[in-house]
Tab-separated table of C-alpha atoms in Angstrom:
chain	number	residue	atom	x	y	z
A	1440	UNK	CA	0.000	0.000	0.000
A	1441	UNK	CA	1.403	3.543	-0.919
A	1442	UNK	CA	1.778	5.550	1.717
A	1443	UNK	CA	0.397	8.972	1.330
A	1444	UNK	CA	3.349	11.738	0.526
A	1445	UNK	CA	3.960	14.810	-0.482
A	1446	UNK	CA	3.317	15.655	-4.456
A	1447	UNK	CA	6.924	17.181	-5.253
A	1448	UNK	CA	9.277	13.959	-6.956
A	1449	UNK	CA	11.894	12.631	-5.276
A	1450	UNK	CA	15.929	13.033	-6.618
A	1451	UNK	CA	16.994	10.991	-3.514
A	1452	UNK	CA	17.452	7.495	-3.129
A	1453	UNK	CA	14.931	6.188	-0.123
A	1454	UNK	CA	15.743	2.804	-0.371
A	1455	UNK	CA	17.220	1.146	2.704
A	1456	UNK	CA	20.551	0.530	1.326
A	1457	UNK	CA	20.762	4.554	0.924
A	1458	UNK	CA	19.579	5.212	4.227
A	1459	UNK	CA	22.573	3.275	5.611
A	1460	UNK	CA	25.469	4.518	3.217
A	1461	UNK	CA	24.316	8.403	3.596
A	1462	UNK	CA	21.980	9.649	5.609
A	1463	UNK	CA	21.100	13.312	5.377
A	1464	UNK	CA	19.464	16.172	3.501
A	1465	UNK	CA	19.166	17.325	-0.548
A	1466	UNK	CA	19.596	20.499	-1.663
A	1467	UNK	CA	17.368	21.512	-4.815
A	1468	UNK	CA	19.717	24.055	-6.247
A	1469	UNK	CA	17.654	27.385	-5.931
A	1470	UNK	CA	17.381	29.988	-2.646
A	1471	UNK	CA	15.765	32.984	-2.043
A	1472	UNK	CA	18.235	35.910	-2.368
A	1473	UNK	CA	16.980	37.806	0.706
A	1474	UNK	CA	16.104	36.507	4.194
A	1475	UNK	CA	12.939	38.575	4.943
A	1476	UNK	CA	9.957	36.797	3.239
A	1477	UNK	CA	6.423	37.552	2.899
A	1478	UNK	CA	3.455	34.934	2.560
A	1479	UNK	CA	-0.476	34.924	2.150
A	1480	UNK	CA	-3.207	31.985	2.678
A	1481	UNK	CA	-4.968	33.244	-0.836
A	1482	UNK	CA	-7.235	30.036	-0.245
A	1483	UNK	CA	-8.332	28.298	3.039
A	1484	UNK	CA	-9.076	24.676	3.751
A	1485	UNK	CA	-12.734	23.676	3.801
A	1486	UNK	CA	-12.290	21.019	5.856
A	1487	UNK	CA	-11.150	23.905	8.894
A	1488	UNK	CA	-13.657	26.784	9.338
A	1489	UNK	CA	-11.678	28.670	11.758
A	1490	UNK	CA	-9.401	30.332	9.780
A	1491	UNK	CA	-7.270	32.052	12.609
A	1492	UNK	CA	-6.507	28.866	13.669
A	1493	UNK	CA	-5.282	28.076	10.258
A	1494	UNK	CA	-3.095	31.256	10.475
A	1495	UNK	CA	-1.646	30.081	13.670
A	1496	UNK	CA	-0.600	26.851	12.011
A	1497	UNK	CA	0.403	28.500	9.401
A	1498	UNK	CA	2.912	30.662	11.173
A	1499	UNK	CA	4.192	27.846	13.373
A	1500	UNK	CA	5.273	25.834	10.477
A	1501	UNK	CA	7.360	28.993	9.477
A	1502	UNK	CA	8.931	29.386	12.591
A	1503	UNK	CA	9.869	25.765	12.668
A	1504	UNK	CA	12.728	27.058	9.509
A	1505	UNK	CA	12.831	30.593	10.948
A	1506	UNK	CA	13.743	29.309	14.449
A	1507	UNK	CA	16.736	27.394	13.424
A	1508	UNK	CA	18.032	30.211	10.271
A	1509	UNK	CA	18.232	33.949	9.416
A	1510	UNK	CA	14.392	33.421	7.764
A	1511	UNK	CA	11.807	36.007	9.369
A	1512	UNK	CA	8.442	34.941	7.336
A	1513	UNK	CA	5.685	38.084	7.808
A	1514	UNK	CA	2.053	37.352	6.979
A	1515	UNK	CA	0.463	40.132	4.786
A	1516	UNK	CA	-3.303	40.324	3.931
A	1517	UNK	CA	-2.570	42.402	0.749
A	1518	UNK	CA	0.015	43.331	-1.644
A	1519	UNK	CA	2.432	40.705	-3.469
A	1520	UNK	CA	4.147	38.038	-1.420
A	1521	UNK	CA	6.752	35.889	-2.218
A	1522	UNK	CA	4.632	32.464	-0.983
A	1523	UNK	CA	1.319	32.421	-1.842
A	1524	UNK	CA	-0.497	29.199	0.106
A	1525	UNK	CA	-3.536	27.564	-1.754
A	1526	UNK	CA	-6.133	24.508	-0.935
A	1527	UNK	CA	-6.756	23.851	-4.211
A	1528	UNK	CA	-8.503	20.675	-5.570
A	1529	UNK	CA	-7.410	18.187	-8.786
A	1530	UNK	CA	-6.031	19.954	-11.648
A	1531	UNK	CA	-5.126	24.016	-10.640
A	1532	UNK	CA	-2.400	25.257	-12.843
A	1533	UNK	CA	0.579	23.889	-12.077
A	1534	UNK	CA	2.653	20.674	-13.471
A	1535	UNK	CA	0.905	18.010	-10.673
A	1536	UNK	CA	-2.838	17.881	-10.321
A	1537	UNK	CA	-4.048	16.663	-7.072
A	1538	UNK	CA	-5.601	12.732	-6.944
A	1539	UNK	CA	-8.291	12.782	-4.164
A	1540	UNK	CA	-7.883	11.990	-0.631
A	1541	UNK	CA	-4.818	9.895	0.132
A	1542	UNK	CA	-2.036	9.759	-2.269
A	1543	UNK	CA	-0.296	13.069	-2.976
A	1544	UNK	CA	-1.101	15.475	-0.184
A	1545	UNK	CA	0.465	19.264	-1.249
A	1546	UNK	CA	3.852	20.072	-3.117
A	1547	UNK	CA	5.820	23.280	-2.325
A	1548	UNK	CA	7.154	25.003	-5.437
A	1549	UNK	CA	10.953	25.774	-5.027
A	1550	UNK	CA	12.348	29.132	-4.926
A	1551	UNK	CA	13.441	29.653	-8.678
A	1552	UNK	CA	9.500	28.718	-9.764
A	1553	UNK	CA	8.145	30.961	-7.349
A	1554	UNK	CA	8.037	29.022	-3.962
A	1555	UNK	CA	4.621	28.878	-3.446
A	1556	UNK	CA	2.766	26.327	-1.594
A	1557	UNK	CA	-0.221	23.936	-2.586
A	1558	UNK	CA	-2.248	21.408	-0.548
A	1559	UNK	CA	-5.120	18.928	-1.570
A	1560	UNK	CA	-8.330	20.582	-0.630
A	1561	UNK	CA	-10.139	17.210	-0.695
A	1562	UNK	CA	-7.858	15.598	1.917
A	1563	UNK	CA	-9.529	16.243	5.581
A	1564	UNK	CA	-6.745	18.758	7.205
A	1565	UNK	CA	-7.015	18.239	10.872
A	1566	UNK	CA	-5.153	20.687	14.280
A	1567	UNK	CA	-3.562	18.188	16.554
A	1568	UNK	CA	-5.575	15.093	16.093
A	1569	UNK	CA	-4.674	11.911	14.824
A	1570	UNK	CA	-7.309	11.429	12.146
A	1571	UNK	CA	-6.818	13.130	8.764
A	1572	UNK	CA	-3.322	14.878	7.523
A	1573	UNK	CA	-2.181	17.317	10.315
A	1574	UNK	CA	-1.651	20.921	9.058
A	1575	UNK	CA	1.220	21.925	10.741
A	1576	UNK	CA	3.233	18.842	9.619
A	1577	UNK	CA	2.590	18.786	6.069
A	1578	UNK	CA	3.210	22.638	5.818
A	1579	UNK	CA	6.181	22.500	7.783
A	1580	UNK	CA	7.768	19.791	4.506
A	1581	UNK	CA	6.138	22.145	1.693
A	1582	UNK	CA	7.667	25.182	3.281
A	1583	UNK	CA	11.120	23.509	3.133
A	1584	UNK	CA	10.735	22.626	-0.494
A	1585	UNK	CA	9.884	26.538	-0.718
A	1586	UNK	CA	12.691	27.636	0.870
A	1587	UNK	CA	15.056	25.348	-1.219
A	1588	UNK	CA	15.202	21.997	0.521
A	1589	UNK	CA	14.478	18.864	-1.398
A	1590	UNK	CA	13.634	15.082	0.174
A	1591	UNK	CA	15.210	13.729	2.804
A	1592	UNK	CA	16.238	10.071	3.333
A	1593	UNK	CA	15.873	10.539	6.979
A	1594	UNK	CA	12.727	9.030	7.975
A	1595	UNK	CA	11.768	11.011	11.267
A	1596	UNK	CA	13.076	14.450	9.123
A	1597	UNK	CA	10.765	17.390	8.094
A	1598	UNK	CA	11.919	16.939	4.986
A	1599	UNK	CA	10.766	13.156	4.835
A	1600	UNK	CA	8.476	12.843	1.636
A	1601	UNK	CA	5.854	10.513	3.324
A	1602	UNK	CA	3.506	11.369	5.656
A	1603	UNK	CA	3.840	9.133	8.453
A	1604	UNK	CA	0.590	10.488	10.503
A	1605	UNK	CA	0.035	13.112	13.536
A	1606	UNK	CA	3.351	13.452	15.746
A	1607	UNK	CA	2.740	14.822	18.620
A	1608	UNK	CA	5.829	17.124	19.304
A	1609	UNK	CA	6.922	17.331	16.195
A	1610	UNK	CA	9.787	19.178	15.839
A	1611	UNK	CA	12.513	19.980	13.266
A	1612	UNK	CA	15.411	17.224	12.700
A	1613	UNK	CA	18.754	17.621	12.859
A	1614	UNK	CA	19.498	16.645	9.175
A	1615	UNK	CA	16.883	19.694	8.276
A	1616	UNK	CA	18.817	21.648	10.546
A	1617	UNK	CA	21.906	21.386	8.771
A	1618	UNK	CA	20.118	21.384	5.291
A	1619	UNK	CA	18.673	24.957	5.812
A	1620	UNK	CA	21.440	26.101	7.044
A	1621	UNK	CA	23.589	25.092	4.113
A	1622	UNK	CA	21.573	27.311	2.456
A	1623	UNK	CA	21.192	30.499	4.506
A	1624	UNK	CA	23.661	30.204	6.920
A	1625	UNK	CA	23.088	29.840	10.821
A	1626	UNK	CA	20.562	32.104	12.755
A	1627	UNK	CA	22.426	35.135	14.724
A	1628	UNK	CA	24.216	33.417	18.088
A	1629	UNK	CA	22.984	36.454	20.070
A	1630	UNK	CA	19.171	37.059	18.124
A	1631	UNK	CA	17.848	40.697	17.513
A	1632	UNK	CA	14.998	42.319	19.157
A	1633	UNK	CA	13.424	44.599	16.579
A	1634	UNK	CA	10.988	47.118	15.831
A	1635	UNK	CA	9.928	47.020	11.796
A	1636	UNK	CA	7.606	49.582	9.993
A	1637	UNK	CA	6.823	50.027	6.543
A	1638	UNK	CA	9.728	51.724	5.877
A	1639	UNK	CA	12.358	51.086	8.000
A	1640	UNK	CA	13.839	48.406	10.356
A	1641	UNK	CA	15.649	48.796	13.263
A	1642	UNK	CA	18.120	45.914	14.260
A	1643	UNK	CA	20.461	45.937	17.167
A	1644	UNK	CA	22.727	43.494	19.325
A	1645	UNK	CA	24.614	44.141	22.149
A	1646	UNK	CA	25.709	47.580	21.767
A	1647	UNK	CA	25.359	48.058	18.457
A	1648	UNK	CA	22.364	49.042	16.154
A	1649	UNK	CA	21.566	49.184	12.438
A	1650	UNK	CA	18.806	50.906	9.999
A	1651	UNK	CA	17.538	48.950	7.182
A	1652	UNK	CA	15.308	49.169	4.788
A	1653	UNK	CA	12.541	46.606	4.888
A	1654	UNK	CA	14.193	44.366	2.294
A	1655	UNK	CA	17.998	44.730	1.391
A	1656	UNK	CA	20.980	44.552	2.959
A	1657	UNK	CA	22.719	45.485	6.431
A	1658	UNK	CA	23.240	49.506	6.389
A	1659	UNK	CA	26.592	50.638	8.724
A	1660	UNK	CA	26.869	49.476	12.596
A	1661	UNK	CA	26.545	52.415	15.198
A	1662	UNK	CA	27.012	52.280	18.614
A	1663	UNK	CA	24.787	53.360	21.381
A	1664	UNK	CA	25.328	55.410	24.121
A	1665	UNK	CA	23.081	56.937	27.002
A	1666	UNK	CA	22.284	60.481	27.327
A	1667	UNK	CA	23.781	62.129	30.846
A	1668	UNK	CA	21.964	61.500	33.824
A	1669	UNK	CA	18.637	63.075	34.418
A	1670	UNK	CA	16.862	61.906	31.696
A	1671	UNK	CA	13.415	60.589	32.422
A	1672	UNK	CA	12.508	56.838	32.188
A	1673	UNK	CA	9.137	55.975	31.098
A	1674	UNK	CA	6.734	54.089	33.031
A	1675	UNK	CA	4.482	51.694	32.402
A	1676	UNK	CA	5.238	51.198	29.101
A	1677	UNK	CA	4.333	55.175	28.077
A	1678	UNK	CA	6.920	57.167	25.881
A	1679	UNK	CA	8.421	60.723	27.959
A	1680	UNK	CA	6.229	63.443	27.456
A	1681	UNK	CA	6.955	65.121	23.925
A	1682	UNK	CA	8.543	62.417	22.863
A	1683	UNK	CA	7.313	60.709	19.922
A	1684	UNK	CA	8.064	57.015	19.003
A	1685	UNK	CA	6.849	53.038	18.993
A	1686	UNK	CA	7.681	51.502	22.755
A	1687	UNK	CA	8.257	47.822	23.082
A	1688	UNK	CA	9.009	46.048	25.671
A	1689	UNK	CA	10.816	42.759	26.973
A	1690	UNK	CA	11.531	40.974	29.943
A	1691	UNK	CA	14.339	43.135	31.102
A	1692	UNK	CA	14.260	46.383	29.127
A	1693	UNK	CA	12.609	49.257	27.138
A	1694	UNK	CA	13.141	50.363	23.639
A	1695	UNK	CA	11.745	53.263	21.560
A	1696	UNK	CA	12.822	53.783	18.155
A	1697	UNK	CA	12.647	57.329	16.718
A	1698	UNK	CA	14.592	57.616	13.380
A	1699	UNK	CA	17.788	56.686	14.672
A	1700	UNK	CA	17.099	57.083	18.551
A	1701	UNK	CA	16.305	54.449	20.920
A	1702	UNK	CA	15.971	53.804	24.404
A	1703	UNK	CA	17.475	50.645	26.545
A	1704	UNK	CA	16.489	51.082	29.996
A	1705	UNK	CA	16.989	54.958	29.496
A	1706	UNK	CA	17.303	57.294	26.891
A	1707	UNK	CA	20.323	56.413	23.805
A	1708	UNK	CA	21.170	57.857	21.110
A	1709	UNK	CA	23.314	56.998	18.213
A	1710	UNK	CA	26.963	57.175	18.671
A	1711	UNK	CA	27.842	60.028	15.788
């Protein structure tokens, strides 16, 4: 009996005598050439009414790559994207029409055709349950062949082509690990808290900060540095009076970004 898999063909040997010569991920040959990437659901599952809960999923299978790589994945309602996610039913436009319920389950495009994402709207897509094809899972595998990832021969991979049914704790392997990274490179040792807008970004580590634009690359490092004592801290989470600017907070301190000011704890500003 053929198990039920993902559409996309395989270019790695699964046989068992593979498995146990070389064990570990395929690269497809494409990659996106930024690390900031957009998606949109364009169209939702029938089989799952609540569609924030399908957003949810969604976004968890994203930050299963973006957890482990440089990838930040932001979910717009409008505008162009650079995954667009469809439940989509037998023949719809692309080079493998869906067969019915079992069988071929969704195929991710790779990044050089466009890297969206397609899954069998006749298959029952369940949240956490062990009957029909879990949502997170599946998306999760299609979202590596978007990013550049091809099949595993790792059984208990992401990247795995067959859907073995509901895990629960399913996490990412280290063979996808290493494949993703091959491509993009490691996530930052340190991670960035960040503010973005719609036109700028505002990055920072330790005690350094940078301005970017929303896509594109790195602009120059400055340092940060407080202003002399006296200067009023806010509380509660409120900006200073006459003080304009976005507040977030963290577990342990304040920031406010206002063009190229920002608060830690107390009032900075750039190191020029």
């Amino acid at each position: 009996m053929q198990l039920p898999r993902c559409g996309v063909r395989d270019k790695v040997d699964l046989g068992l005598d593979a498995r146990r010569r070389r064990r570990r991920y395929t690269l497809q040959g494409s990659k996106w050439p930024r690390n900031e990437l957009s998606y949109r659901i364009s169209k939702y599952p029938q089989s799952l009414t609540d569609r924030v809960a399908v957003d949810k999923e969604i976004a968890r299978a994203f930050k299963m790559w973006s957890d482990v790589s440089p990838l930040t994945f932001t979910h717009k309602e409008t505008g162009p994207v650079d995954i667009d996610i469809q439940f989509v039913r037998g023949e719809h436009g692309d080079w493998e029409p869906f067969d019915g319920p079992g069988g071929l389950l969704a195929h991710g495009l790779y990044p050089r055709y466009g890297g969206d994402a397609h899954f069998d709207d006749e298959e029952k897509w369940t949240i956490d349950e062990y009957k029909g094809v879990n949502l997170f899972q599946m998306a999760a595998h299609e979202f590596g062949h978007s990013l550049g990832l091809d099949h595993s021969n790792v059984p208990r991979s992401v990247m795995w082509p067959f859907y073995m049914g509901f895990v629960p704790g399913f996490q990412v392997h280290r063979d996808d690990i290493d494949g993703i990274q091959a491509l993009y490179g490691k996530q930052h040792p340190h991670g960035f808290a960040r503010r973005t807008s719609s036109s700028s970004c505002v990055r920072f580590c330790l005690a350094l900060y940078w301005n970017t634009p929303p896509v594109g690359r790195f602009l120059t490092a400055r340092a940060v540095r407080p202003v002399p004592a006296g200067a009023a801290l806010p509380r509660n989470g409120s900006a200073p009076a006459k003080r304009e600017g976005t507040w977030t907070l963290t577990e342990r301190w304040r920031y406010s970004f206002d063009n190229r000011a920002m608060m830690r704890g107390g009032l900075y500003t750039d190191g020029e």
